[in-house]
Amino acid sequence: MMTNVLVNAKDVTKTYQTAKVEAKALRGLTLEINESDFMAIVGPSGSGKTTFLNLVGALDTATDGSLNVLGRDISAMSKRQRADLRLHKLGFVFQAYNLVPVLTAQENVEFVLELQGIGDNRFNRAREILDKLGLAEFANRRPNELSGGQQQRVAIARAVASNPKLVLAAEPTANLDGENAEVLLQMMRDLNENQNITFVFSTHDPRVVAHAKRVVTLVDGRISKDETKSQTKSSL
Amino acid sequence: MMLSVSNKYAMRSLVRHGRRTILSVVGIGVGCGLCLFMIAFVRGESKMMLRAAAESGAGHFRVVPAKWNETRENDLRLIDWHQARKLVASVDEVEVVTPHARKEVLLGFGTRVAGVEMVGVDPNTEQTCNRLARSVVEGHYLDGEKGTTVIGKTIATRLKVEVDDELMLTTAGADGEMAGAMLRIVGIIGTGSRDLDATICQVNLQDVEQITHLSGAGDLTALVKNPKKLELIVKSLSAKLGTGYSVVTWEQLMPELASGAKVDETWTRLTVGIIMIVVFLGIASAQLTAVLERRKEFAVLSAVGMKGSRLIQIMVYEGLVLGLVGAIVGLAVGVPSAYWIATKGIDFTKMYGTDDMSVSNILIDLVFLGDFGWWLVPLAFALALTATILSSLYPAWYAAKIDPAAALRVEH
Ligand SMILES: Nc1ncnc2c1ncn2[C@@H]1O[C@H](COP(=O)(O)OP(=O)(O)O)[C@@H](O)[C@H]1O
Ligand SMILES: [Mg+2]
């Protein structure tokens, strides 16, 4: 089977320039993310995990090197073009504050569809996605009426609403207890296997690492290890 | 159409911070209501001043001999005042038109004399045009009888005369010779203003013609139904009357009154502007707080692909809702107070303890009434919406600038 490369990073560096200090967050990172990867990026605090996710997610641009995401050269794109890429082609799950607090689960999903310019059908489409992910009962609840785990599952529903090829998740399980983390990871794993959605996590969480098919370890802005497991937790 | 999620988001964000929203709305409402009240008062006042000026003899406009503009001589007469009067009266917008012929005269009784500007009038129309002529306190107004006059109370007191006394009138005739006549007093006019009452001496137009040997009227004074249309009326009349006649407006006749009205208007605008700027700053700061509180929320939305333009749209929509509700509160505050000032008014007799309410020969009303009308509604919305929409722009711009990468960063 020919693997499809979704993200191609070559010698990527990222230097944060603040008034006084210069922080070299990434120091020449070369990495390919393949279609249907289920990949965890791990490493000590400050090693550049978040920075790398920001770049792959087209939230920021690299200082140097080349970064290609879904066939697009990120550094050559305008702010607006990057926003469009995120809106139509990428999904995001964050550690917290994922959902708009004044909107119901249903409306949170609809919101992304509306931003994509989907008009009439968006109510049904949002409902369908929630149904499929087993979240129908939460549709009319607002985030403060959902547990942390339920909120994260709705966030995944929102992230995949636009049928993205690639979903980026920043510490998605950090605030969850064991059981909820398990449910969440299982849900992503299902999407990965059944719908061929590629997941990339930045994480400290050994539970995520246990589920990951591929684990990339960053140290000081460089890749120190890149292992692909033959067996993961869910296939045990 | 279904309310979009963006608009639901905006609405519910306002509801979520109910207390702040209510304070904002009350702020807009009170500011807006205050402005409505002020504008209602000043509009009423300037309308009233204009009406008072026009009805104190000046009219909204006058038709005068073309030469009058240069010399302002009382001896000038219109070419054909009957013809001109017909023409002016035929204009729909003209309420009433009445002729005048003026002459400086000396009134004498026994050993006492008083100088005054005698005005020849048409008794049939003068009273409808001139509120001074309506203020007869003794005797009656002119009824067309030859050789009769009505004079102001101050003159009567000075000359020690009463109704039915005969006044000796002297003046310079057209030829420069002294001319004279006897006039019987039929009425005394008391306007309530001693100064004004010292200036009034009205006779029949025909008597002025006879005494001065100048035939006809020196001016036609007219009131119009709607002073706002004055400029148009004057323009078309000037064209119709042709050369030899000139049409002058109250603004040209009483420039100090016109500039007084302008000053009032400027002050009102300035005050309204200051109030609205204060409201604007208040809303802007409340809206900016609302943005700062939602920083993380906006960063997440921006990260999932919401564009700055959409964020601005949402913030402006919030401003729009604040403005609409604020305008309604403003009307709730402004309409009753404007209604009060329009019906009860402010009574200056009590305030100054005087009954002499004349300003540069204008008999002004003792009670200042505000203006009231449908115009309050669009004005309220215009004021409130301008303030709130403008004040959401900076917070919106600030929100649009929030870095989406912040969504991924968490405080550990
Ligand atoms: N916006 C920023 N401005 C300045 N320095 C930053 C910024 N973001 C990250 N850094 C620095 O870059 C390095 C990598 O940070 P980060 O990517 O957040 O690492 P991790 O997610 O692995 O903890 C750190 O030294 C951090 O202090
Ligand atoms: Mg991090």
PDB file of C-alpha atoms and ligand atoms in Angstrom, chain A residues 16 18 23 25 44-52, chain B residues 409, ligand 1:
ATOM      1  CA  TYR A  16      10.413  33.347  19.104  1.00  0.00           C
ATOM      2  CA  THR A  18      10.584  38.767  22.286  1.00  0.00           C
ATOM      3  CA  ALA A  23      13.756  31.381  22.206  1.00  0.00           C
ATOM      4  CA  ALA A  25      11.685  26.455  20.015  1.00  0.00           C
ATOM      5  CA  PRO A  44       9.765  17.379  28.206  1.00  0.00           C
ATOM      6  CA  SER A  45       8.146  20.694  28.823  1.00  0.00           C
ATOM      7  CA  GLY A  46       9.599  23.364  26.542  1.00  0.00           C
ATOM      8  CA  SER A  47      10.822  20.863  23.970  1.00  0.00           C
ATOM      9  CA  GLY A  48       8.684  22.416  21.214  1.00  0.00           C
ATOM     10  CA  LYS A  49       5.573  20.189  21.054  1.00  0.00           C
ATOM     11  CA  THR A  50       3.074  23.027  21.064  1.00  0.00           C
ATOM     12  CA  THR A  51       5.175  25.045  18.670  1.00  0.00           C
ATOM     13  CA  PHE A  52       5.273  22.163  16.211  1.00  0.00           C
TER      14      PHE A  52
ATOM     15  CA  ARG B 409      -1.143  27.450  24.825  1.00  0.00           C
TER      16      ARG B 409
HETATM   17  N1  LIG C   1       4.894  32.820  22.072  1.00  0.00           N
HETATM   18  C1  LIG C   1       6.123  32.538  22.552  1.00  0.00           C
HETATM   19  N2  LIG C   1       7.003  33.529  22.767  1.00  0.00           N
HETATM   20  C2  LIG C   1       8.251  33.268  23.233  1.00  0.00           C
HETATM   21  N3  LIG C   1       8.693  32.057  23.494  1.00  0.00           N
HETATM   22  C3  LIG C   1       7.864  31.017  23.299  1.00  0.00           C
HETATM   23  C4  LIG C   1       6.535  31.208  22.823  1.00  0.00           C
HETATM   24  N4  LIG C   1       5.950  29.993  22.708  1.00  0.00           N
HETATM   25  C5  LIG C   1       6.871  29.100  23.111  1.00  0.00           C
HETATM   26  N5  LIG C   1       8.015  29.687  23.466  1.00  0.00           N
HETATM   27  C6  LIG C   1       9.227  29.040  23.904  1.00  0.00           C
HETATM   28  O1  LIG C   1       9.547  28.045  22.951  1.00  0.00           O
HETATM   29  C7  LIG C   1       9.978  26.885  23.578  1.00  0.00           C
HETATM   30  C8  LIG C   1       9.105  25.710  23.181  1.00  0.00           C
HETATM   31  O2  LIG C   1       7.798  25.905  23.742  1.00  0.00           O
HETATM   32  P1  LIG C   1       6.571  24.928  23.491  1.00  0.00           P
HETATM   33  O3  LIG C   1       6.461  24.701  22.049  1.00  0.00           O
HETATM   34  O4  LIG C   1       5.413  25.480  24.201  1.00  0.00           O
HETATM   35  O5  LIG C   1       7.056  23.590  24.209  1.00  0.00           O
HETATM   36  P2  LIG C   1       6.157  22.417  24.806  1.00  0.00           P
HETATM   37  O6  LIG C   1       4.819  22.497  24.214  1.00  0.00           O
HETATM   38  O7  LIG C   1       6.920  21.188  24.389  1.00  0.00           O
HETATM   39  O8  LIG C   1       6.181  22.588  26.274  1.00  0.00           O
HETATM   40  C9  LIG C   1       9.962  27.166  25.070  1.00  0.00           C
HETATM   41  O9  LIG C   1      11.256  27.533  25.467  1.00  0.00           O
HETATM   42  C10 LIG C   1       9.038  28.314  25.208  1.00  0.00           C
HETATM   43  O10 LIG C   1       9.420  29.112  26.296  1.00  0.00           O
END
